[in-house]
Amino acid sequence: MSDDKARESAGAQFRKAEATAADPLSEIMELQMGPSHPACHGTIKFHLRLDGENIIACETEVGYLHRGFEKMCEQGTWNQAIPYTDRLNYASPLINNFIFCEAVERLCGIEVPERASYMRVLLSECARISDHLTCLGMGATELGAFTVGFYMNEARELLYNMSARVTGARVTVSYGRVGGLARDVPDDFADMIRAAIKRTNEVLRDSEKLLERNRIFTDRMVGIGLMSQEQALSFGLTGPLLRATGIAYDVRKAAPYMVYDRMDFEVPVGTKGDNFDRFAVRFEEIKQSIRIVEQCLAQMPGGPVIADNAAYVLPPKKDVYGSIEGLMNHFKIIVEGIRVPAGEIYFSGEAANGELGFYLVSDGSGRPYRVRVRPPCFYGMSALETMVKGYMIPDLAAIFGMVNMIGGECDR
Amino acid sequence: MEWLIGGIESLGVILVVLTLSALLLWVERKGSALVQNRVGANRASVLGIMPFNLGFMNTLMADPLKLFTKEDFVPANADRLGHALAPCIALFPAIVTFAAMPFGDSVSVAGRVINLQAVNLDVGLLYISALASMGVYGIVLAGWASNNRWALLGSIRGSAQMISYELAMGISLVSMILLYGTLDMQEMVRSQGKLLFGVLPAWGVFYQPVAFLILLTAGIAETKRVPFDLPECESELIAGYYTEYSGGKQACFMLSDFAEIVMVSGLVTTLFFGGWQVPYLDSNAGLSLPGMTPVALPGALITALQVGSFGVKVLFFCCLQILVRWTLPRFRYDQLMNLGWKKMMPIALLNMVATALVILLVEQGR
């Protein structure tokens, strides 16, 4: 409802401005910003009405990266949907992977081995760190602080290398499986993570020094893109955007999944809901994620990384090539897919941008009947107009940077 | 003979400035890489002989070569004449300002006194500030002729910014004129050759630290670089006033930016850091450390040291500006205007009035 109101007031403002348009200086300039604008990632368009550089209306057009993710998932088997989930939020693909698997597992009612759960939490937090590093680095770059962006990219690179070592790919990881993980991690896994964490800590320290008490930076961020708690809730915002307004809602705490209930971490919140709070919340979340990673490394149990359940999990290669039962099992799962019991489920987890939810419907065949995604940044994009109205073009770049719109996830 | 010497000097200055500007492009690329823990430009090599990578020489040649062989694209509804004229207008003043910049003391060769300054102008400072403010025309014209709203926004920002910061810059120049009592750049440098309290070189910066900070800040704003790169900032205006420029014309804009960096560095050096003066080195008496008898040095060595000192100081300020660029984020348009009009201009004015009062009191005390 408040969205309608916001649009109405923009229209009213525009008409008012038009009424005084006899003065050529008060003419409203219409400007198409994007999709091929450096700040628009090639995946979004803003239709701006400008009074000078002040934004009086901003129509947001999403969908330039629409691939039909949900329909594509319904064409294949359940496991074949996993590579598609890599491409949702491509800054933190592991989180999408694991939340999708977790949703299917709950629909099937299978238990994941403890080691796999720990590994999922650990890798999810690494992905969250690299996602936040991307967002903060790019956000700082939008303000002209290129160096911070490159520092953060450097730390992210170590995490990507770790991801490549573990999963075989930097972005298109496809590492989750229904029932656990595709394979166990290599031996030097813990060392790689510790090295990456060490560098991330250094980068955070350097970036804090460069930005925290930098007057230009705080002037550009404090009080910009304000959003009240009521507005944030009415737009359905989650994640850092919601927490910046002061509401400590985090799915990892509100409805713990995997082994998040065993982790000791805090949910950082902001006070004003402005751009600086969004930045600070993400910054602090990186530190909390590092805490979780360290706890995971300390508590990590041994054992298998995938459930021993012939109905849902591929048999080991030894059985496929060595026994007729194994071969048939493999064949049935590959060709027909796992037979998820008929039913429906909504499961959500905390992705880097907020609540990432999967609504899955199974008709008992080997393929999903319906896959629906709740992409967290899509809601941020609907709130963007409210955030930018009354500010200037430079603020639009800054606010949009802090919304952290990821095309793959938003447009699906 | 006079015109020949003048011609050689002018040509030399233009070549040095252009080379230095192109060199700065390499310094910027490698320097930013150094700041940001990257490798930086390392692809260009002569005939593919990488072991003999001549470092900056390759980039120095490869960058302009690439830019000038690119397609020169003019948008359909652009004003073709204005579009072509704008980069020239932007580049021209940035280069010719150097004519009045003294890079060494006068030397006598074969009985003829040669002033190491392309043109010996009585009104050198006036000439420099007049030409420096010409640069804004290139930007306005570029934005207007491109027929592109982003370019227009960039040129509006650019003209507002450059005019506003020229005020603070001009006022701080006035306090320097009051201090030196001349507009002649060479005279200004000469009067900085004395010693303050017998130990400190009498550089302008020790008399006028406030004017120095304002001039340097306004100078960075004039060069349109971070944190004042609003007319061309990538994340907001694509490329600002030169959005619709490519190839050689864009190279001209880039070159004019770098030439302006050299210009600002030269101005700061000349006014505040003794220009070509080497501390404790006198053109006639040679090296004279405080409390020691002067050591005579050959004239050629003194001249070389002085010209070298000017070059080192200019390079230092060029690097400082590049370092600033890679450290700070950028202002917003209104914050920039607030800083220029509400902070820098009043401070510059107060500084000028204070300078005038002190000079008056000193004069009366004599």
PDB file of N, CA and C in Angstrom, chain A residues 29-33 37-39 53 142-147 150-151 154 199 210 214 216-217 219-220 224 392-395 397, chain B residues 35-38 149-150 152-153 157 226-227 229-230 234-239 325-335 343:
ATOM      1  N   MET A  29      14.064  16.845 -16.431  1.00  0.00           N
ATOM      2  CA  MET A  29      14.818  16.064 -17.403  1.00  0.00           C
ATOM      3  C   MET A  29      14.547  14.580 -17.188  1.00  0.00           C
ATOM      4  N   GLU A  30      14.202  13.912 -18.260  1.00  0.00           N
ATOM      5  CA  GLU A  30      14.033  12.462 -18.172  1.00  0.00           C
ATOM      6  C   GLU A  30      15.310  11.806 -18.640  1.00  0.00           C
ATOM      7  N   LEU A  31      15.709  10.798 -17.901  1.00  0.00           N
ATOM      8  CA  LEU A  31      16.990  10.185 -18.207  1.00  0.00           C
ATOM      9  C   LEU A  31      16.874   8.676 -18.032  1.00  0.00           C
ATOM     10  N   GLN A  32      17.312   7.952 -19.046  1.00  0.00           N
ATOM     11  CA  GLN A  32      17.350   6.491 -18.927  1.00  0.00           C
ATOM     12  C   GLN A  32      18.726   6.114 -18.401  1.00  0.00           C
ATOM     13  N   MET A  33      18.732   5.562 -17.200  1.00  0.00           N
ATOM     14  CA  MET A  33      20.012   5.152 -16.628  1.00  0.00           C
ATOM     15  C   MET A  33      20.099   3.638 -16.731  1.00  0.00           C
ATOM     16  N   HIS A  37      24.952   1.046 -18.221  1.00  0.00           N
ATOM     17  CA  HIS A  37      25.564   2.139 -17.461  1.00  0.00           C
ATOM     18  C   HIS A  37      26.505   1.470 -16.465  1.00  0.00           C
ATOM     19  N   PRO A  38      27.669   2.058 -16.234  1.00  0.00           N
ATOM     20  CA  PRO A  38      28.645   1.371 -15.373  1.00  0.00           C
ATOM     21  C   PRO A  38      28.097   0.980 -14.004  1.00  0.00           C
ATOM     22  N   ALA A  39      27.134   1.751 -13.476  1.00  0.00           N
ATOM     23  CA  ALA A  39      26.629   1.432 -12.137  1.00  0.00           C
ATOM     24  C   ALA A  39      25.506   0.409 -12.199  1.00  0.00           C
ATOM     25  N   GLU A  53      20.013  17.636 -10.623  1.00  0.00           N
ATOM     26  CA  GLU A  53      20.467  16.265 -10.377  1.00  0.00           C
ATOM     27  C   GLU A  53      19.638  15.597  -9.299  1.00  0.00           C
ATOM     28  N   GLU A 142      32.008   2.556  -6.143  1.00  0.00           N
ATOM     29  CA  GLU A 142      30.998   3.476  -6.690  1.00  0.00           C
ATOM     30  C   GLU A 142      31.214   4.885  -6.159  1.00  0.00           C
ATOM     31  N   LEU A 143      31.790   4.987  -4.955  1.00  0.00           N
ATOM     32  CA  LEU A 143      32.063   6.300  -4.382  1.00  0.00           C
ATOM     33  C   LEU A 143      33.434   6.818  -4.782  1.00  0.00           C
ATOM     34  N   GLY A 144      34.134   6.063  -5.618  1.00  0.00           N
ATOM     35  CA  GLY A 144      35.442   6.523  -6.072  1.00  0.00           C
ATOM     36  C   GLY A 144      36.598   5.990  -5.262  1.00  0.00           C
ATOM     37  N   ALA A 145      36.338   5.205  -4.216  1.00  0.00           N
ATOM     38  CA  ALA A 145      37.423   4.651  -3.405  1.00  0.00           C
ATOM     39  C   ALA A 145      37.854   3.318  -4.004  1.00  0.00           C
ATOM     40  N   PHE A 146      38.561   3.403  -5.129  1.00  0.00           N
ATOM     41  CA  PHE A 146      38.915   2.202  -5.878  1.00  0.00           C
ATOM     42  C   PHE A 146      39.800   1.266  -5.058  1.00  0.00           C
ATOM     43  N   THR A 147      40.667   1.865  -4.268  1.00  0.00           N
ATOM     44  CA  THR A 147      41.666   1.052  -3.581  1.00  0.00           C
ATOM     45  C   THR A 147      41.013   0.059  -2.633  1.00  0.00           C
ATOM     46  N   PHE A 150      39.848  -2.880  -4.514  1.00  0.00           N
ATOM     47  CA  PHE A 150      40.877  -3.841  -4.903  1.00  0.00           C
ATOM     48  C   PHE A 150      41.386  -4.637  -3.705  1.00  0.00           C
ATOM     49  N   TYR A 151      41.479  -3.979  -2.546  1.00  0.00           N
ATOM     50  CA  TYR A 151      41.892  -4.711  -1.344  1.00  0.00           C
ATOM     51  C   TYR A 151      40.905  -5.841  -1.073  1.00  0.00           C
ATOM     52  N   GLU A 154      41.132  -8.731  -3.307  1.00  0.00           N
ATOM     53  CA  GLU A 154      42.284  -9.582  -3.062  1.00  0.00           C
ATOM     54  C   GLU A 154      41.931 -10.660  -2.044  1.00  0.00           C
ATOM     55  N   ARG A 199      44.106 -13.032   5.802  1.00  0.00           N
ATOM     56  CA  ARG A 199      44.197 -11.914   4.863  1.00  0.00           C
ATOM     57  C   ARG A 199      42.927 -11.053   4.941  1.00  0.00           C
ATOM     58  N   LEU A 210      40.925   3.240   6.034  1.00  0.00           N
ATOM     59  CA  LEU A 210      40.730   4.121   4.873  1.00  0.00           C
ATOM     60  C   LEU A 210      39.373   4.803   4.909  1.00  0.00           C
ATOM     61  N   ASN A 214      36.921   8.623   7.519  1.00  0.00           N
ATOM     62  CA  ASN A 214      37.130   9.461   6.341  1.00  0.00           C
ATOM     63  C   ASN A 214      35.909  10.360   6.169  1.00  0.00           C
ATOM     64  N   ILE A 216      34.948  12.399   3.875  1.00  0.00           N
ATOM     65  CA  ILE A 216      34.255  12.352   2.585  1.00  0.00           C
ATOM     66  C   ILE A 216      33.351  11.135   2.542  1.00  0.00           C
ATOM     67  N   PHE A 217      33.888  10.005   3.003  1.00  0.00           N
ATOM     68  CA  PHE A 217      33.105   8.772   2.947  1.00  0.00           C
ATOM     69  C   PHE A 217      31.878   8.859   3.851  1.00  0.00           C
ATOM     70  N   ASP A 219      30.346  11.487   4.919  1.00  0.00           N
ATOM     71  CA  ASP A 219      29.388  12.455   4.371  1.00  0.00           C
ATOM     72  C   ASP A 219      28.567  11.852   3.247  1.00  0.00           C
ATOM     73  N   ARG A 220      29.214  10.960   2.490  1.00  0.00           N
ATOM     74  CA  ARG A 220      28.492  10.357   1.370  1.00  0.00           C
ATOM     75  C   ARG A 220      27.542   9.249   1.829  1.00  0.00           C
ATOM     76  N   ILE A 224      21.991   8.895   4.074  1.00  0.00           N
ATOM     77  CA  ILE A 224      21.626   8.738   2.664  1.00  0.00           C
ATOM     78  C   ILE A 224      20.795   7.466   2.515  1.00  0.00           C
ATOM     79  N   MET A 392      20.319  12.526  -4.831  1.00  0.00           N
ATOM     80  CA  MET A 392      20.877  12.910  -6.127  1.00  0.00           C
ATOM     81  C   MET A 392      21.424  11.694  -6.875  1.00  0.00           C
ATOM     82  N   ILE A 393      21.798  11.907  -8.131  1.00  0.00           N
ATOM     83  CA  ILE A 393      22.308  10.796  -8.946  1.00  0.00           C
ATOM     84  C   ILE A 393      23.483  10.088  -8.270  1.00  0.00           C
ATOM     85  N   PRO A 394      24.441  10.838  -7.706  1.00  0.00           N
ATOM     86  CA  PRO A 394      25.545  10.143  -7.023  1.00  0.00           C
ATOM     87  C   PRO A 394      25.051   9.238  -5.896  1.00  0.00           C
ATOM     88  N   ASP A 395      23.989   9.673  -5.201  1.00  0.00           N
ATOM     89  CA  ASP A 395      23.462   8.841  -4.118  1.00  0.00           C
ATOM     90  C   ASP A 395      22.803   7.587  -4.667  1.00  0.00           C
ATOM     91  N   ALA A 397      23.802   5.851  -7.149  1.00  0.00           N
ATOM     92  CA  ALA A 397      24.866   4.852  -7.337  1.00  0.00           C
ATOM     93  C   ALA A 397      25.245   4.235  -6.002  1.00  0.00           C
TER      94      ALA A 397
ATOM     95  N   VAL B  35      49.715   0.825  -5.083  1.00  0.00           N
ATOM     96  CA  VAL B  35      48.842   1.134  -3.955  1.00  0.00           C
ATOM     97  C   VAL B  35      47.874  -0.013  -3.710  1.00  0.00           C
ATOM     98  N   GLN B  36      47.410  -0.603  -4.787  1.00  0.00           N
ATOM     99  CA  GLN B  36      46.323  -1.573  -4.666  1.00  0.00           C
ATOM    100  C   GLN B  36      46.784  -3.024  -4.685  1.00  0.00           C
ATOM    101  N   ASN B  37      48.072  -3.254  -4.493  1.00  0.00           N
ATOM    102  CA  ASN B  37      48.576  -4.633  -4.481  1.00  0.00           C
ATOM    103  C   ASN B  37      48.294  -5.374  -5.779  1.00  0.00           C
ATOM    104  N   ARG B  38      48.431  -4.680  -6.899  1.00  0.00           N
ATOM    105  CA  ARG B  38      48.225  -5.346  -8.181  1.00  0.00           C
ATOM    106  C   ARG B  38      49.544  -5.352  -8.943  1.00  0.00           C
ATOM    107  N   ARG B 149      22.886  13.550 -22.674  1.00  0.00           N
ATOM    108  CA  ARG B 149      22.529  14.148 -21.387  1.00  0.00           C
ATOM    109  C   ARG B 149      23.557  13.878 -20.309  1.00  0.00           C
ATOM    110  N   TRP B 150      24.198  12.745 -20.375  1.00  0.00           N
ATOM    111  CA  TRP B 150      25.246  12.464 -19.379  1.00  0.00           C
ATOM    112  C   TRP B 150      26.391  13.442 -19.563  1.00  0.00           C
ATOM    113  N   LEU B 152      26.184  16.343 -20.873  1.00  0.00           N
ATOM    114  CA  LEU B 152      25.718  17.670 -20.468  1.00  0.00           C
ATOM    115  C   LEU B 152      25.805  17.819 -18.952  1.00  0.00           C
ATOM    116  N   LEU B 153      25.327  16.788 -18.237  1.00  0.00           N
ATOM    117  CA  LEU B 153      25.409  16.839 -16.771  1.00  0.00           C
ATOM    118  C   LEU B 153      26.859  16.987 -16.331  1.00  0.00           C
ATOM    119  N   ARG B 157      28.451  20.124 -14.235  1.00  0.00           N
ATOM    120  CA  ARG B 157      29.217  19.930 -13.005  1.00  0.00           C
ATOM    121  C   ARG B 157      30.602  20.532 -13.138  1.00  0.00           C
ATOM    122  N   VAL B 226      39.825  12.486  -8.625  1.00  0.00           N
ATOM    123  CA  VAL B 226      39.326  12.099  -7.315  1.00  0.00           C
ATOM    124  C   VAL B 226      40.113  12.864  -6.266  1.00  0.00           C
ATOM    125  N   PRO B 227      39.515  13.442  -5.246  1.00  0.00           N
ATOM    126  CA  PRO B 227      38.096  13.385  -4.881  1.00  0.00           C
ATOM    127  C   PRO B 227      37.223  14.417  -5.577  1.00  0.00           C
ATOM    128  N   ASP B 229      36.508  14.407  -8.981  1.00  0.00           N
ATOM    129  CA  ASP B 229      36.369  13.991 -10.371  1.00  0.00           C
ATOM    130  C   ASP B 229      34.914  13.955 -10.822  1.00  0.00           C
ATOM    131  N   LEU B 230      34.088  14.810 -10.206  1.00  0.00           N
ATOM    132  CA  LEU B 230      32.657  14.771 -10.521  1.00  0.00           C
ATOM    133  C   LEU B 230      32.321  14.950 -11.996  1.00  0.00           C
ATOM    134  N   GLU B 234      32.955   7.865 -13.260  1.00  0.00           N
ATOM    135  CA  GLU B 234      32.475   6.727 -14.037  1.00  0.00           C
ATOM    136  C   GLU B 234      31.177   6.151 -13.485  1.00  0.00           C
ATOM    137  N   SER B 235      31.109   5.972 -12.151  1.00  0.00           N
ATOM    138  CA  SER B 235      29.970   5.241 -11.613  1.00  0.00           C
ATOM    139  C   SER B 235      28.688   6.054 -11.660  1.00  0.00           C
ATOM    140  N   GLU B 236      28.789   7.359 -11.910  1.00  0.00           N
ATOM    141  CA  GLU B 236      27.564   8.156 -11.958  1.00  0.00           C
ATOM    142  C   GLU B 236      27.234   8.610 -13.376  1.00  0.00           C
ATOM    143  N   LEU B 237      28.234   9.200 -14.057  1.00  0.00           N
ATOM    144  CA  LEU B 237      27.949   9.828 -15.352  1.00  0.00           C
ATOM    145  C   LEU B 237      28.619   9.101 -16.511  1.00  0.00           C
ATOM    146  N   ILE B 238      28.889   7.824 -16.370  1.00  0.00           N
ATOM    147  CA  ILE B 238      29.535   7.022 -17.408  1.00  0.00           C
ATOM    148  C   ILE B 238      30.952   7.526 -17.654  1.00  0.00           C
ATOM    149  N   ALA B 239      31.103   8.633 -18.397  1.00  0.00           N
ATOM    150  CA  ALA B 239      32.423   9.253 -18.447  1.00  0.00           C
ATOM    151  C   ALA B 239      32.279  10.761 -18.410  1.00  0.00           C
ATOM    152  N   ARG B 325      44.543  10.583  -5.381  1.00  0.00           N
ATOM    153  CA  ARG B 325      43.469  10.020  -6.176  1.00  0.00           C
ATOM    154  C   ARG B 325      43.142   8.591  -5.756  1.00  0.00           C
ATOM    155  N   TRP B 326      44.184   7.816  -5.446  1.00  0.00           N
ATOM    156  CA  TRP B 326      43.927   6.412  -5.145  1.00  0.00           C
ATOM    157  C   TRP B 326      43.670   6.170  -3.662  1.00  0.00           C
ATOM    158  N   THR B 327      43.534   7.228  -2.899  1.00  0.00           N
ATOM    159  CA  THR B 327      43.285   7.060  -1.468  1.00  0.00           C
ATOM    160  C   THR B 327      41.873   7.460  -1.078  1.00  0.00           C
ATOM    161  N   LEU B 328      41.372   8.521  -1.694  1.00  0.00           N
ATOM    162  CA  LEU B 328      40.119   9.097  -1.209  1.00  0.00           C
ATOM    163  C   LEU B 328      38.929   8.731  -2.087  1.00  0.00           C
ATOM    164  N   PRO B 329      37.740   8.654  -1.481  1.00  0.00           N
ATOM    165  CA  PRO B 329      36.529   8.598  -2.299  1.00  0.00           C
ATOM    166  C   PRO B 329      36.156  10.006  -2.779  1.00  0.00           C
ATOM    167  N   ARG B 330      35.103  10.084  -3.607  1.00  0.00           N
ATOM    168  CA  ARG B 330      34.806  11.395  -4.173  1.00  0.00           C
ATOM    169  C   ARG B 330      33.644  12.088  -3.460  1.00  0.00           C
ATOM    170  N   PHE B 331      33.625  13.409  -3.619  1.00  0.00           N
ATOM    171  CA  PHE B 331      32.547  14.213  -3.045  1.00  0.00           C
ATOM    172  C   PHE B 331      31.270  14.053  -3.848  1.00  0.00           C
ATOM    173  N   ARG B 332      30.201  14.564  -3.274  1.00  0.00           N
ATOM    174  CA  ARG B 332      28.982  14.722  -4.052  1.00  0.00           C
ATOM    175  C   ARG B 332      28.945  16.172  -4.504  1.00  0.00           C
ATOM    176  N   TYR B 333      28.161  16.421  -5.556  1.00  0.00           N
ATOM    177  CA  TYR B 333      28.130  17.740  -6.181  1.00  0.00           C
ATOM    178  C   TYR B 333      27.880  18.859  -5.167  1.00  0.00           C
ATOM    179  N   ASP B 334      26.834  18.695  -4.311  1.00  0.00           N
ATOM    180  CA  ASP B 334      26.503  19.783  -3.386  1.00  0.00           C
ATOM    181  C   ASP B 334      27.553  19.923  -2.285  1.00  0.00           C
ATOM    182  N   GLN B 335      28.116  18.785  -1.861  1.00  0.00           N
ATOM    183  CA  GLN B 335      29.171  18.845  -0.840  1.00  0.00           C
ATOM    184  C   GLN B 335      30.393  19.583  -1.373  1.00  0.00           C
ATOM    185  N   LYS B 343      33.738  27.050   2.731  1.00  0.00           N
ATOM    186  CA  LYS B 343      34.916  26.827   3.560  1.00  0.00           C
ATOM    187  C   LYS B 343      36.156  27.436   2.921  1.00  0.00           C
TER     188      LYS B 343
END
